[in-house]
Amino acid sequence: MENHGKGEKKPVYKKWWFWLIIIIIIIMISMGGKGNNTENQTTDTSTTATDEKQDTKITLEKFEKIETGMSYEQVVEIIGEEGSTISETNITNDEKYHTIMYSWKAKNGIANANVTFQGNKVISKAQVGLK
């Protein structure tokens, strides 16, 4: 039987335009830190407390430990700090479709990682410039 506009609608995460918007957001965030930055970069020679804080920043090694299906709490435990919310949607008011994208910056302030959660589980991740 054909469904002519009546009955159940597809969840928003199954619509092509939703993923297009997510990809555009990721690209915009990734490119946001790039530009003609000609300032001198300095090495960190500050105290141990500062070094400990910098150890909580995202690195490629930490990023690679993040796996699909992990909870936000597990990801925070790997990275060592909370992420910044960059996008959130919950159109159906159903927790299993509640989608949040978090971002973490590297200690250079430019490289970053974005992780998208749906129903508090990792569904995708992306990074730019992590070493």
mmCIF file of N, CA, C and O in Angstrom, residues 12-13 18-19 22 85-92 94-102 115-121 123-124:
data_model
loop_
_atom_site.group_PDB
_atom_site.id
_atom_site.type_symbol
_atom_site.label_atom_id
_atom_site.label_comp_id
_atom_site.label_asym_id
_atom_site.label_seq_id
_atom_site.Cartn_x
_atom_site.Cartn_y
_atom_site.Cartn_z
ATOM 1 N N VAL A 12 13.495 12.817 11.742
ATOM 2 C CA VAL A 12 14.272 13.888 11.119
ATOM 3 C C VAL A 12 15.676 13.428 10.750
ATOM 4 O O VAL A 12 16.220 13.852 9.738
ATOM 5 N N TYR A 13 16.279 12.530 11.546
ATOM 6 C CA TYR A 13 17.643 12.104 11.251
ATOM 7 C C TYR A 13 17.725 11.202 10.015
ATOM 8 O O TYR A 13 18.804 10.956 9.505
ATOM 9 N N PHE A 18 18.693 16.922 6.740
ATOM 10 C CA PHE A 18 19.239 16.983 8.094
ATOM 11 C C PHE A 18 20.747 16.725 8.068
ATOM 12 O O PHE A 18 21.531 17.461 8.661
ATOM 13 N N TRP A 19 21.170 15.697 7.341
ATOM 14 C CA TRP A 19 22.593 15.359 7.271
ATOM 15 C C TRP A 19 23.362 16.407 6.475
ATOM 16 O O TRP A 19 24.521 16.684 6.772
ATOM 17 N N ILE A 22 24.042 19.130 8.943
ATOM 18 C CA ILE A 22 25.096 18.700 9.865
ATOM 19 C C ILE A 22 26.466 18.821 9.195
ATOM 20 O O ILE A 22 27.413 19.353 9.785
ATOM 21 N N THR A 85 28.714 22.897 23.388
ATOM 22 C CA THR A 85 27.588 22.576 22.516
ATOM 23 C C THR A 85 27.599 23.530 21.332
ATOM 24 O O THR A 85 27.627 24.743 21.506
ATOM 25 N N ILE A 86 27.590 22.974 20.113
ATOM 26 C CA ILE A 86 27.567 23.822 18.925
ATOM 27 C C ILE A 86 26.284 23.658 18.126
ATOM 28 O O ILE A 86 25.962 24.506 17.306
ATOM 29 N N SER A 87 25.540 22.588 18.397
ATOM 30 C CA SER A 87 24.275 22.378 17.713
ATOM 31 C C SER A 87 23.441 21.408 18.533
ATOM 32 O O SER A 87 23.968 20.449 19.093
ATOM 33 N N GLU A 88 22.141 21.668 18.595
ATOM 34 C CA GLU A 88 21.247 20.780 19.336
ATOM 35 C C GLU A 88 19.873 20.821 18.704
ATOM 36 O O GLU A 88 19.373 21.892 18.357
ATOM 37 N N THR A 89 19.278 19.646 18.525
ATOM 38 C CA THR A 89 17.924 19.576 17.996
ATOM 39 C C THR A 89 17.184 18.421 18.660
ATOM 40 O O THR A 89 17.763 17.386 18.955
ATOM 41 N N ASN A 90 15.908 18.642 18.912
ATOM 42 C CA ASN A 90 15.046 17.615 19.496
ATOM 43 C C ASN A 90 13.621 17.890 19.034
ATOM 44 O O ASN A 90 12.753 18.216 19.834
ATOM 45 N N ILE A 91 13.393 17.773 17.762
ATOM 46 C CA ILE A 91 12.118 18.134 17.153
ATOM 47 C C ILE A 91 10.965 17.295 17.688
ATOM 48 O O ILE A 91 9.887 17.796 17.948
ATOM 49 N N THR A 92 11.190 16.018 17.893
ATOM 50 C CA THR A 92 10.103 15.130 18.303
ATOM 51 C C THR A 92 9.942 15.048 19.812
ATOM 52 O O THR A 92 9.058 14.358 20.289
ATOM 53 N N ASP A 94 11.613 13.417 21.735
ATOM 54 C CA ASP A 94 11.887 12.029 22.085
ATOM 55 C C ASP A 94 13.392 11.918 22.317
ATOM 56 O O ASP A 94 14.176 12.228 21.428
ATOM 57 N N GLU A 95 13.801 11.491 23.490
ATOM 58 C CA GLU A 95 15.220 11.459 23.847
ATOM 59 C C GLU A 95 16.049 10.628 22.871
ATOM 60 O O GLU A 95 17.202 10.930 22.623
ATOM 61 N N LYS A 96 15.478 9.593 22.273
ATOM 62 C CA LYS A 96 16.282 8.774 21.368
ATOM 63 C C LYS A 96 16.609 9.520 20.065
ATOM 64 O O LYS A 96 17.518 9.133 19.352
ATOM 65 N N TYR A 97 15.888 10.614 19.770
ATOM 66 C CA TYR A 97 16.198 11.414 18.588
ATOM 67 C C TYR A 97 16.832 12.755 18.959
ATOM 68 O O TYR A 97 17.068 13.591 18.103
ATOM 69 N N HIS A 98 17.085 12.977 20.244
ATOM 70 C CA HIS A 98 17.724 14.196 20.718
ATOM 71 C C HIS A 98 19.173 14.194 20.214
ATOM 72 O O HIS A 98 19.967 13.341 20.574
ATOM 73 N N THR A 99 19.506 15.142 19.355
ATOM 74 C CA THR A 99 20.811 15.183 18.705
ATOM 75 C C THR A 99 21.575 16.413 19.166
ATOM 76 O O THR A 99 21.056 17.525 19.106
ATOM 77 N N ILE A 100 22.799 16.192 19.648
ATOM 78 C CA ILE A 100 23.656 17.282 20.113
ATOM 79 C C ILE A 100 25.048 17.105 19.508
ATOM 80 O O ILE A 100 25.591 16.001 19.507
ATOM 81 N N MET A 101 25.606 18.210 19.003
ATOM 82 C CA MET A 101 26.977 18.192 18.513
ATOM 83 C C MET A 101 27.833 19.017 19.466
ATOM 84 O O MET A 101 27.496 20.150 19.775
ATOM 85 N N TYR A 102 28.922 18.411 19.938
ATOM 86 C CA TYR A 102 29.868 19.073 20.829
ATOM 87 C C TYR A 102 31.188 19.290 20.101
ATOM 88 O O TYR A 102 31.542 18.519 19.202
ATOM 89 N N VAL A 115 31.981 15.987 17.857
ATOM 90 C CA VAL A 115 31.364 14.675 18.041
ATOM 91 C C VAL A 115 29.859 14.882 18.133
ATOM 92 O O VAL A 115 29.388 15.731 18.890
ATOM 93 N N THR A 116 29.109 14.119 17.347
ATOM 94 C CA THR A 116 27.652 14.217 17.334
ATOM 95 C C THR A 116 27.061 13.028 18.083
ATOM 96 O O THR A 116 27.446 11.886 17.841
ATOM 97 N N PHE A 117 26.134 13.333 18.990
ATOM 98 C CA PHE A 117 25.462 12.322 19.796
ATOM 99 C C PHE A 117 23.977 12.329 19.462
ATOM 100 O O PHE A 117 23.394 13.390 19.255
ATOM 101 N N GLN A 118 23.396 11.152 19.430
ATOM 102 C CA GLN A 118 21.945 11.055 19.316
ATOM 103 C C GLN A 118 21.498 10.036 20.351
ATOM 104 O O GLN A 118 22.023 8.914 20.388
ATOM 105 N N GLY A 119 20.554 10.441 21.209
ATOM 106 C CA GLY A 119 20.144 9.571 22.306
ATOM 107 C C GLY A 119 21.316 9.273 23.230
ATOM 108 O O GLY A 119 21.443 8.167 23.747
ATOM 109 N N ASN A 120 22.217 10.259 23.410
ATOM 110 C CA ASN A 120 23.421 10.168 24.252
ATOM 111 C C ASN A 120 24.396 9.096 23.784
ATOM 112 O O ASN A 120 25.160 8.555 24.573
ATOM 113 N N LYS A 121 24.404 8.794 22.490
ATOM 114 C CA LYS A 121 25.366 7.849 21.923
ATOM 115 C C LYS A 121 26.045 8.504 20.726
ATOM 116 O O LYS A 121 25.401 9.185 19.921
ATOM 117 N N ILE A 123 27.217 9.139 17.217
ATOM 118 C CA ILE A 123 26.801 8.673 15.892
ATOM 119 C C ILE A 123 27.785 9.122 14.813
ATOM 120 O O ILE A 123 27.820 8.535 13.739
ATOM 121 N N SER A 124 28.584 10.163 15.099
ATOM 122 C CA SER A 124 29.598 10.577 14.139
ATOM 123 C C SER A 124 30.636 11.437 14.839
ATOM 124 O O SER A 124 30.387 11.987 15.911
#
